[in-house]
Every structure is written in structure tokens, then in C-alpha cells.
């Protein structure tokens, strides 16, 4: 008889879920991701999305939950956001035990999470670190998602982070607010090279990092899973037009080659931002612990942002989580939350992962 568990990562832009099926001690994971921009569609839509997942998940023994949605400006404050997510998940899975990932890397009850909302706010990195600790006792996991980059050190199987919330993590380099799809180009650069000089960019939301990476071939059109800046299609041609608009131009004023050159410059600036955060974290580990741990990369930006940034700062042992957990490498927090909810030791290295479920 199969026993099912569900791991949820409720973000402000994406709802990610991993259904874990246990049968005779063998685990199988099914992944699912829904684009859900709460600030745009409204927080009420969270229940609809969860109901859709629940209807296809079957009978569940438990739900493991982590979140980052509380930062969305659809909420007045993080406490309100945490409570809304908790209440919504609890209502949707009213007959199922729900456990919440805390910043200490442990599962707590919904009741405790409501009493201490900031201890579960943006704790998805803890679930990521938990997964990494099962693969390597001492390592650093670098998860480059659509919006942010999370850097999580693990030492001797335990989380070794310096920051416990977004504010602290931004200060110590463990959170770099740049991602592979949603970052405004104007937040990456203030000028780009053009025709032998440097031209200042518009601060309008004309193009995002997704356009840059689509133009450069880092992602394919079907991987551009978020809204584009202008609402038009996620094609390379449209991406070129969006990026041209960043310098208040269009494809009749500047050439495709010039836009590609701009994209390359922006990419390298973004790479430097990720490397800067990594250097901050690794410098601390080298100074305080005298170690340079191996790294695991995850997320949509693993190959073209995380890995080259790690190489840039001199980390030699770099491994891809996608080679271990396949499609689940793009939703490690959801996988971690689900596996933690099972309460048993699962051999992650031999976990079968299937993209999508009926």
C-alpha cells in the first residue's frame, strides 16, 4: 500500500509542490510548479491553486510546508502573510496533518508557526540545506531561482548559516536578490556598452533577466515561465525588442548584434553579483572554519549562474543537484519539506523523480 506525502513551497510568484509516494520503504517523487503571482492575481487565488493540487494528490498522510510568499506586497507585513498562508493551507488540507519548516531546520506545528511567524517566514532555505546535508555532510548549496539566489552552508550535517531571515541574509551574503527570470535589468546594471561608449539605462521595467538569458541561449522559451515585462510572448525576438527598450531604443534603431552585446554585459554583471555573495559566505567559512566546502547547485540558474560564479571565486568541487534529483532540483525546498514530513530516512541519491503528476 502506498503512503503519500506532499511538500509545498508557497512563493510570492510560484507555487511548487512535490508529491512523495512511499511504497515498501521505497520513495518516488513527482514535481509540479504553478506560476502564481499573488501581488497580481490576489491572495485569494492561493486557495484555488492549492485545491487544484490537492484534487490530484490523492489521500495524504502529511503535508510539509515552507514559504516565501509572506514578503509579497499583497500583505501589509510578514506576520499577516505567514498567517494567511498557514490558514489557507490548513483549510485546504483540513483532514491532513500540516507541518511547517522553521529557520532552525525543524518541522513545527501550524499552531506553533502562528505563535512565532517570523520563525517560519522565508525558511525555504532551511529545507534546501536539509536536502544537501543528506548528500554531503559539509557543503554549500547554491539555489538560483527565478527571483533570488540562496546560499546555504552546511557543516557536519547541520545548517551553518549566519542569517535567519531575509534581512540578515542580505547583510551576510546568503541571499542575493537576483534571479534567472524575474529580475529587472535596471536592478542589475545602470549602464551598458553601446557603440564604443557606455549608455545609461532606463529605470523602467522594460526587460528582465529572463530576456537576457533567453537571448544568450541559457534558457529555452518554455522555461520562461513568468510574465514578461511587456506582456508579450517569451520568444527570442520579443526578448531582443524588450532589451532594446531598456536604452530607450528599438530594433529599428539598434541592431540585434548590439542588443546581444548588451545582454552579455548584463549577464556578466549578474554573475558578479552572485559571485560577490558566494565570496562573502566562503570567506567566512575559510576564516572561521578553515574549510572550502564542495558546492551543490540547484534552480533554473544552476548551470549558467551558480556554477560559473563558484568557479569564479575558486571553488573546485562543484556538483549539480539535477544529476541527483532531476526535475526536483528546481524545487528543492518543496522536496525537502515533503521528505521531512515523512519522518523517515530516504536515500535521496537513489530517489526516483518524475516531472509532473496526473
CSV table of C-alpha atoms in Angstrom, one decimal:
chain,number,residue,atom,x,y,z
A,1,UNK,CA,0.0,0.0,0.0
A,2,UNK,CA,1.3,3.4,-1.0
A,3,UNK,CA,1.5,6.3,1.6
A,4,UNK,CA,1.7,9.8,0.1
A,5,UNK,CA,3.1,13.0,1.5
A,6,UNK,CA,3.1,16.5,-0.1
A,7,UNK,CA,5.9,19.1,0.1
A,8,UNK,CA,4.8,22.7,-0.6
A,9,UNK,CA,6.9,25.8,-1.2
A,10,UNK,CA,4.5,28.7,-1.4
A,11,UNK,CA,6.2,31.6,-3.0
A,12,UNK,CA,5.0,35.1,-4.0
A,13,UNK,CA,5.4,34.2,-7.7
A,14,UNK,CA,5.4,30.4,-7.8
A,15,UNK,CA,3.7,27.6,-6.0
A,16,UNK,CA,5.9,24.5,-6.1
A,17,UNK,CA,4.8,21.0,-4.9
A,18,UNK,CA,6.4,17.6,-4.7
A,19,UNK,CA,4.3,14.6,-4.1
A,20,UNK,CA,6.2,11.8,-2.4
A,21,UNK,CA,5.0,8.3,-2.7
A,22,UNK,CA,6.3,5.7,-0.3
A,23,UNK,CA,5.8,2.0,-1.1
A,24,UNK,CA,7.6,-0.7,0.9
A,25,UNK,CA,10.3,1.7,2.0
A,26,UNK,CA,11.0,3.0,-1.5
A,27,UNK,CA,10.3,6.6,-2.3
A,28,UNK,CA,9.2,8.2,-5.5
A,29,UNK,CA,8.8,11.9,-6.1
A,30,UNK,CA,6.5,13.8,-8.5
A,31,UNK,CA,7.1,17.5,-9.1
A,32,UNK,CA,4.7,20.3,-10.1
A,33,UNK,CA,5.0,24.1,-10.4
A,34,UNK,CA,2.3,26.7,-10.9
A,35,UNK,CA,3.0,30.3,-11.7
A,36,UNK,CA,1.1,32.3,-9.1
A,37,UNK,CA,2.0,36.0,-8.9
A,38,UNK,CA,0.0,36.8,-5.7
A,39,UNK,CA,0.5,40.6,-5.9
A,40,UNK,CA,-1.2,40.4,-9.3
A,41,UNK,CA,-3.9,37.8,-9.1
A,42,UNK,CA,-4.7,38.4,-5.4
A,43,UNK,CA,-4.1,36.3,-2.3
A,44,UNK,CA,-7.5,34.6,-2.7
A,45,UNK,CA,-6.1,32.7,-5.7
A,46,UNK,CA,-3.8,30.7,-3.4
A,47,UNK,CA,-6.7,28.6,-2.2
A,48,UNK,CA,-7.8,27.8,-5.8
A,49,UNK,CA,-4.2,26.7,-6.7
A,50,UNK,CA,-3.9,24.6,-3.6
A,51,UNK,CA,-7.3,23.0,-4.3
A,52,UNK,CA,-6.1,22.1,-7.8
A,53,UNK,CA,-3.0,20.4,-6.3
A,54,UNK,CA,-5.0,18.7,-3.6
A,55,UNK,CA,-7.5,17.3,-6.0
A,56,UNK,CA,-4.7,15.5,-7.9
A,57,UNK,CA,-2.6,14.4,-4.9
A,58,UNK,CA,-4.9,11.8,-3.5
A,59,UNK,CA,-5.0,10.8,0.1
A,60,UNK,CA,-2.2,12.3,2.1
A,61,UNK,CA,-0.5,11.2,5.3
A,62,UNK,CA,1.0,14.6,6.0
A,63,UNK,CA,1.9,17.9,4.3
A,64,UNK,CA,5.3,19.6,4.8
A,65,UNK,CA,5.1,23.4,4.2
A,66,UNK,CA,7.6,26.2,3.6
A,67,UNK,CA,7.0,29.7,2.3
A,68,UNK,CA,8.4,32.9,1.0
A,69,UNK,CA,5.1,34.5,-0.1
A,70,UNK,CA,4.9,36.5,3.1
A,71,UNK,CA,7.2,39.1,1.6
A,72,UNK,CA,4.8,39.8,-1.3
A,73,UNK,CA,3.4,43.3,-1.1
A,74,UNK,CA,-0.1,41.8,-1.3
A,75,UNK,CA,0.4,41.6,2.5
A,76,UNK,CA,0.9,44.5,4.9
A,77,UNK,CA,3.6,42.7,6.9
A,78,UNK,CA,5.3,39.3,7.1
A,79,UNK,CA,3.2,38.3,10.0
A,80,UNK,CA,0.0,38.8,8.0
A,81,UNK,CA,1.5,36.9,5.1
A,82,UNK,CA,2.6,33.9,7.2
A,83,UNK,CA,-0.8,33.7,8.9
A,84,UNK,CA,-2.7,33.8,5.6
A,85,UNK,CA,-0.5,31.1,4.0
A,86,UNK,CA,-0.9,28.9,7.1
A,87,UNK,CA,-4.7,29.4,7.3
A,88,UNK,CA,-5.1,28.7,3.6
A,89,UNK,CA,-3.1,25.5,3.6
A,90,UNK,CA,-4.7,24.4,6.8
A,91,UNK,CA,-8.2,24.9,5.3
A,92,UNK,CA,-7.3,23.2,2.1
A,93,UNK,CA,-5.8,20.1,3.8
A,94,UNK,CA,-8.2,20.2,6.8
A,95,UNK,CA,-8.1,16.4,7.3
A,96,UNK,CA,-4.3,16.1,7.0
A,97,UNK,CA,-1.5,16.9,9.4
A,98,UNK,CA,0.4,20.0,8.3
A,99,UNK,CA,4.0,20.6,9.5
A,100,UNK,CA,5.9,23.8,8.8
A,101,UNK,CA,9.7,24.2,8.2
A,102,UNK,CA,11.3,26.6,10.6
A,103,UNK,CA,14.5,28.6,10.3
A,104,UNK,CA,16.1,26.1,12.7
A,105,UNK,CA,15.7,23.4,10.1
A,106,UNK,CA,13.0,21.6,12.0
A,107,UNK,CA,9.3,20.9,11.5
A,108,UNK,CA,6.8,22.7,13.8
A,109,UNK,CA,3.1,22.6,14.1
A,110,UNK,CA,0.8,25.1,12.4
A,111,UNK,CA,-0.2,26.3,15.9
A,112,UNK,CA,3.4,27.0,16.9
A,113,UNK,CA,4.1,28.6,13.5
A,114,UNK,CA,1.2,31.0,14.1
A,115,UNK,CA,2.6,31.9,17.5
A,116,UNK,CA,6.1,32.6,16.1
A,117,UNK,CA,5.5,33.6,12.4
A,118,UNK,CA,9.0,35.0,11.9
A,119,UNK,CA,10.5,31.6,12.7
A,120,UNK,CA,8.8,30.1,9.6
A,121,UNK,CA,8.9,33.2,7.3
A,122,UNK,CA,11.2,32.6,4.3
A,123,UNK,CA,12.5,29.4,5.8
A,124,UNK,CA,12.7,27.6,2.4
A,125,UNK,CA,16.5,27.8,2.5
A,126,UNK,CA,16.4,25.5,5.6
A,127,UNK,CA,14.6,22.8,3.6
A,128,UNK,CA,17.2,23.2,0.9
A,129,UNK,CA,20.1,22.9,3.4
A,130,UNK,CA,18.4,19.8,4.9
A,131,UNK,CA,18.4,18.1,1.5
A,132,UNK,CA,22.0,19.0,0.8
A,133,UNK,CA,23.0,17.6,4.2
A,134,UNK,CA,21.8,14.2,3.2
A,135,UNK,CA,24.1,14.2,0.2
A,136,UNK,CA,27.2,15.7,1.8
A,137,UNK,CA,27.8,16.4,5.5
A,138,UNK,CA,29.8,19.6,4.8
A,139,UNK,CA,28.9,21.6,1.7
A,140,UNK,CA,27.3,24.8,0.4
A,141,UNK,CA,24.2,24.6,-1.7
A,142,UNK,CA,23.6,27.5,-4.2
A,143,UNK,CA,20.0,27.7,-5.4
A,144,UNK,CA,19.4,30.2,-8.2
A,145,UNK,CA,15.7,30.5,-8.8
A,146,UNK,CA,13.6,32.8,-10.9
A,147,UNK,CA,13.8,35.7,-8.4
A,148,UNK,CA,16.6,35.2,-5.9
A,149,UNK,CA,19.8,33.3,-5.2
A,150,UNK,CA,20.1,31.4,-1.9
A,151,UNK,CA,23.4,30.3,-0.5
A,152,UNK,CA,23.2,27.8,2.3
A,153,UNK,CA,26.3,26.4,4.1
A,154,UNK,CA,26.1,23.1,5.9
A,155,UNK,CA,28.8,21.8,8.3
A,156,UNK,CA,28.8,18.3,9.7
A,157,UNK,CA,25.2,17.7,8.7
A,158,UNK,CA,23.9,20.9,10.4
A,159,UNK,CA,22.9,24.2,9.0
A,160,UNK,CA,25.7,26.7,9.4
A,161,UNK,CA,24.0,29.9,8.3
A,162,UNK,CA,24.7,33.3,9.8
A,163,UNK,CA,21.4,34.8,8.9
A,164,UNK,CA,18.0,33.5,9.9
A,165,UNK,CA,15.8,35.9,8.0
A,166,UNK,CA,15.9,37.8,4.7
A,167,UNK,CA,17.3,41.0,6.3
A,168,UNK,CA,20.2,39.2,8.0
A,169,UNK,CA,20.8,37.1,4.9
A,170,UNK,CA,21.0,40.1,2.6
A,171,UNK,CA,23.6,41.5,5.0
A,172,UNK,CA,25.8,38.4,5.2
A,173,UNK,CA,25.7,37.3,1.5
A,174,UNK,CA,23.5,34.3,2.0
A,175,UNK,CA,20.7,35.9,0.0
A,176,UNK,CA,21.4,37.7,-3.3
A,177,UNK,CA,18.3,39.3,-4.7
A,178,UNK,CA,18.9,38.4,-8.3
A,179,UNK,CA,17.4,35.5,-10.3
A,180,UNK,CA,17.3,33.9,-13.6
A,181,UNK,CA,13.9,35.2,-14.8
A,182,UNK,CA,12.2,38.0,-12.9
A,183,UNK,CA,15.0,40.5,-12.0
A,184,UNK,CA,14.6,43.9,-13.6
A,185,UNK,CA,17.5,44.6,-15.9
A,186,UNK,CA,17.7,48.1,-14.3
A,187,UNK,CA,18.4,46.4,-11.0
A,188,UNK,CA,21.4,44.6,-12.4
A,189,UNK,CA,23.1,47.5,-14.4
A,190,UNK,CA,22.9,51.3,-14.6
A,191,UNK,CA,24.7,51.5,-17.9
A,192,UNK,CA,25.6,49.2,-20.8
A,193,UNK,CA,28.2,49.3,-23.6
A,194,UNK,CA,26.9,50.6,-27.0
A,195,UNK,CA,28.8,51.9,-30.0
A,196,UNK,CA,32.1,52.4,-28.2
A,197,UNK,CA,30.7,54.1,-25.1
A,198,UNK,CA,28.5,53.5,-22.1
A,199,UNK,CA,24.9,54.4,-22.2
A,200,UNK,CA,22.7,54.8,-19.1
A,201,UNK,CA,19.7,52.6,-18.9
A,202,UNK,CA,16.1,53.5,-18.2
A,203,UNK,CA,14.8,52.6,-14.7
A,204,UNK,CA,11.5,51.4,-16.2
A,205,UNK,CA,10.6,47.8,-16.1
A,206,UNK,CA,11.2,47.2,-19.8
A,207,UNK,CA,13.1,43.9,-19.6
A,208,UNK,CA,14.1,41.2,-17.1
A,209,UNK,CA,16.8,38.7,-16.6
A,210,UNK,CA,14.7,36.1,-18.4
A,211,UNK,CA,15.1,38.2,-21.6
A,212,UNK,CA,18.9,38.3,-21.1
A,213,UNK,CA,19.2,34.5,-20.7
A,214,UNK,CA,16.7,33.7,-23.5
A,215,UNK,CA,18.7,35.9,-25.9
A,216,UNK,CA,22.0,34.3,-24.8
A,217,UNK,CA,20.6,30.8,-25.1
A,218,UNK,CA,20.8,30.0,-21.4
A,219,UNK,CA,17.1,29.1,-21.2
A,220,UNK,CA,14.6,27.9,-23.8
A,221,UNK,CA,11.3,29.6,-24.5
A,222,UNK,CA,9.3,27.0,-22.5
A,223,UNK,CA,11.5,27.7,-19.4
A,224,UNK,CA,10.5,31.3,-19.4
A,225,UNK,CA,7.6,30.5,-17.1
A,226,UNK,CA,6.8,34.0,-15.7
A,227,UNK,CA,5.2,37.1,-17.1
A,228,UNK,CA,7.3,39.2,-19.5
A,229,UNK,CA,7.8,42.9,-18.8
A,230,UNK,CA,5.5,44.0,-21.7
A,231,UNK,CA,3.1,41.1,-21.6
A,232,UNK,CA,4.1,39.9,-25.0
A,233,UNK,CA,5.4,36.4,-25.8
A,234,UNK,CA,8.5,34.8,-24.3
A,235,UNK,CA,10.3,34.5,-27.7
A,236,UNK,CA,13.8,35.5,-28.5
A,237,UNK,CA,12.6,38.1,-31.0
A,238,UNK,CA,10.4,39.7,-28.4
A,239,UNK,CA,13.2,39.5,-25.8
A,240,UNK,CA,15.5,41.4,-28.1
A,241,UNK,CA,12.9,44.1,-28.5
A,242,UNK,CA,12.4,44.3,-24.7
A,243,UNK,CA,16.1,44.7,-24.1
A,244,UNK,CA,16.5,47.3,-26.8
A,245,UNK,CA,13.8,49.3,-25.0
A,246,UNK,CA,16.0,49.4,-21.8
A,247,UNK,CA,18.1,52.0,-23.6
A,248,UNK,CA,15.0,53.7,-25.0
A,249,UNK,CA,15.6,52.2,-28.4
A,250,UNK,CA,14.0,49.5,-30.6
A,251,UNK,CA,15.2,47.1,-33.2
A,252,UNK,CA,15.0,49.7,-35.9
A,253,UNK,CA,17.4,52.0,-34.0
A,254,UNK,CA,20.0,49.4,-32.8
A,255,UNK,CA,21.0,46.1,-34.3
A,256,UNK,CA,20.5,42.6,-33.0
A,257,UNK,CA,24.2,42.2,-32.5
A,258,UNK,CA,24.3,45.4,-30.4
A,259,UNK,CA,21.5,44.0,-28.2
A,260,UNK,CA,23.3,40.7,-27.8
A,261,UNK,CA,26.4,42.6,-26.7
A,262,UNK,CA,24.2,44.4,-24.1
A,263,UNK,CA,22.8,41.1,-22.9
A,264,UNK,CA,26.3,39.6,-22.5
A,265,UNK,CA,27.4,42.6,-20.4
A,266,UNK,CA,24.3,42.4,-18.2
A,267,UNK,CA,24.8,38.7,-17.7
A,268,UNK,CA,28.4,39.2,-16.5
A,269,UNK,CA,27.3,41.9,-14.1
A,270,UNK,CA,24.7,39.5,-12.7
A,271,UNK,CA,27.3,36.8,-12.4
A,272,UNK,CA,29.5,39.2,-10.4
A,273,UNK,CA,26.6,39.8,-8.0
A,274,UNK,CA,26.2,36.1,-7.3
A,275,UNK,CA,30.0,35.6,-7.0
A,276,UNK,CA,30.1,38.5,-4.5
A,277,UNK,CA,27.6,36.8,-2.2
A,278,UNK,CA,29.4,33.5,-2.6
A,279,UNK,CA,32.7,35.2,-1.8
A,280,UNK,CA,31.3,36.6,1.4
A,281,UNK,CA,30.0,33.2,2.5
A,282,UNK,CA,33.1,31.3,1.6
A,283,UNK,CA,35.4,33.9,3.1
A,284,UNK,CA,33.6,33.4,6.4
A,285,UNK,CA,33.9,29.6,6.2
A,286,UNK,CA,37.6,29.9,5.3
A,287,UNK,CA,38.3,32.3,8.2
A,288,UNK,CA,36.2,30.8,10.9
A,289,UNK,CA,36.3,27.1,10.0
A,290,UNK,CA,39.4,26.8,7.7
A,291,UNK,CA,37.3,25.0,5.1
A,292,UNK,CA,36.4,25.4,1.4
A,293,UNK,CA,33.4,23.0,1.1
A,294,UNK,CA,32.2,21.5,-2.1
A,295,UNK,CA,29.1,23.1,-3.6
A,296,UNK,CA,25.8,21.8,-5.0
A,297,UNK,CA,24.0,23.9,-7.5
A,298,UNK,CA,20.2,24.0,-7.9
A,299,UNK,CA,17.4,26.0,-9.5
A,300,UNK,CA,16.9,27.2,-13.1
A,301,UNK,CA,20.1,29.3,-13.0
A,302,UNK,CA,22.3,26.4,-11.7
A,303,UNK,CA,24.3,25.9,-14.8
A,304,UNK,CA,24.8,29.5,-16.1
A,305,UNK,CA,24.8,31.5,-12.9
A,306,UNK,CA,25.6,29.3,-9.8
A,307,UNK,CA,28.3,27.1,-11.4
A,308,UNK,CA,30.4,29.8,-13.1
A,309,UNK,CA,30.1,32.1,-10.1
A,310,UNK,CA,31.5,29.3,-7.9
A,311,UNK,CA,34.3,28.7,-10.4
A,312,UNK,CA,35.0,32.4,-10.4
A,313,UNK,CA,35.7,32.5,-6.7
A,314,UNK,CA,37.9,29.4,-6.8
A,315,UNK,CA,35.6,26.6,-5.7
A,316,UNK,CA,36.9,23.5,-7.4
A,317,UNK,CA,34.4,20.8,-6.4
A,318,UNK,CA,31.0,21.8,-7.9
A,319,UNK,CA,28.2,19.3,-8.3
A,320,UNK,CA,24.8,19.7,-9.9
A,321,UNK,CA,21.7,18.6,-7.9
A,322,UNK,CA,19.9,18.0,-11.2
A,323,UNK,CA,22.2,15.0,-11.7
A,324,UNK,CA,21.0,13.6,-8.4
A,325,UNK,CA,17.3,14.5,-8.2
A,326,UNK,CA,16.4,15.6,-11.7
A,327,UNK,CA,13.5,18.0,-12.0
A,328,UNK,CA,13.2,18.3,-8.2
A,329,UNK,CA,16.5,20.3,-8.4
A,330,UNK,CA,14.3,23.3,-9.4
A,331,UNK,CA,12.1,23.0,-6.3
A,332,UNK,CA,14.5,21.7,-3.6
A,333,UNK,CA,12.6,23.5,-0.7
A,334,UNK,CA,9.4,21.7,-1.6
A,335,UNK,CA,11.2,18.4,-1.9
A,336,UNK,CA,12.9,19.0,1.4
A,337,UNK,CA,9.6,19.9,3.2
A,338,UNK,CA,7.9,16.8,1.8
A,339,UNK,CA,10.8,14.4,2.8
A,340,UNK,CA,11.0,16.0,6.2
A,341,UNK,CA,7.2,15.4,6.7
A,342,UNK,CA,7.7,11.6,6.1
A,343,UNK,CA,9.7,11.4,9.3
A,344,UNK,CA,11.9,8.6,7.8
A,345,UNK,CA,15.3,8.5,6.3
A,346,UNK,CA,15.1,8.4,2.5
A,347,UNK,CA,18.1,7.7,0.3
A,348,UNK,CA,18.0,10.9,-1.8
A,349,UNK,CA,20.8,9.7,-4.1
A,350,UNK,CA,18.5,6.9,-5.3
A,351,UNK,CA,15.2,8.8,-5.2
A,352,UNK,CA,13.2,8.4,-8.5
A,353,UNK,CA,11.9,11.8,-9.6
A,354,UNK,CA,9.1,12.2,-12.2
A,355,UNK,CA,8.2,15.6,-13.6
A,356,UNK,CA,4.5,16.3,-13.1
A,357,UNK,CA,1.7,14.2,-11.8
A,358,UNK,CA,-1.8,13.4,-13.1
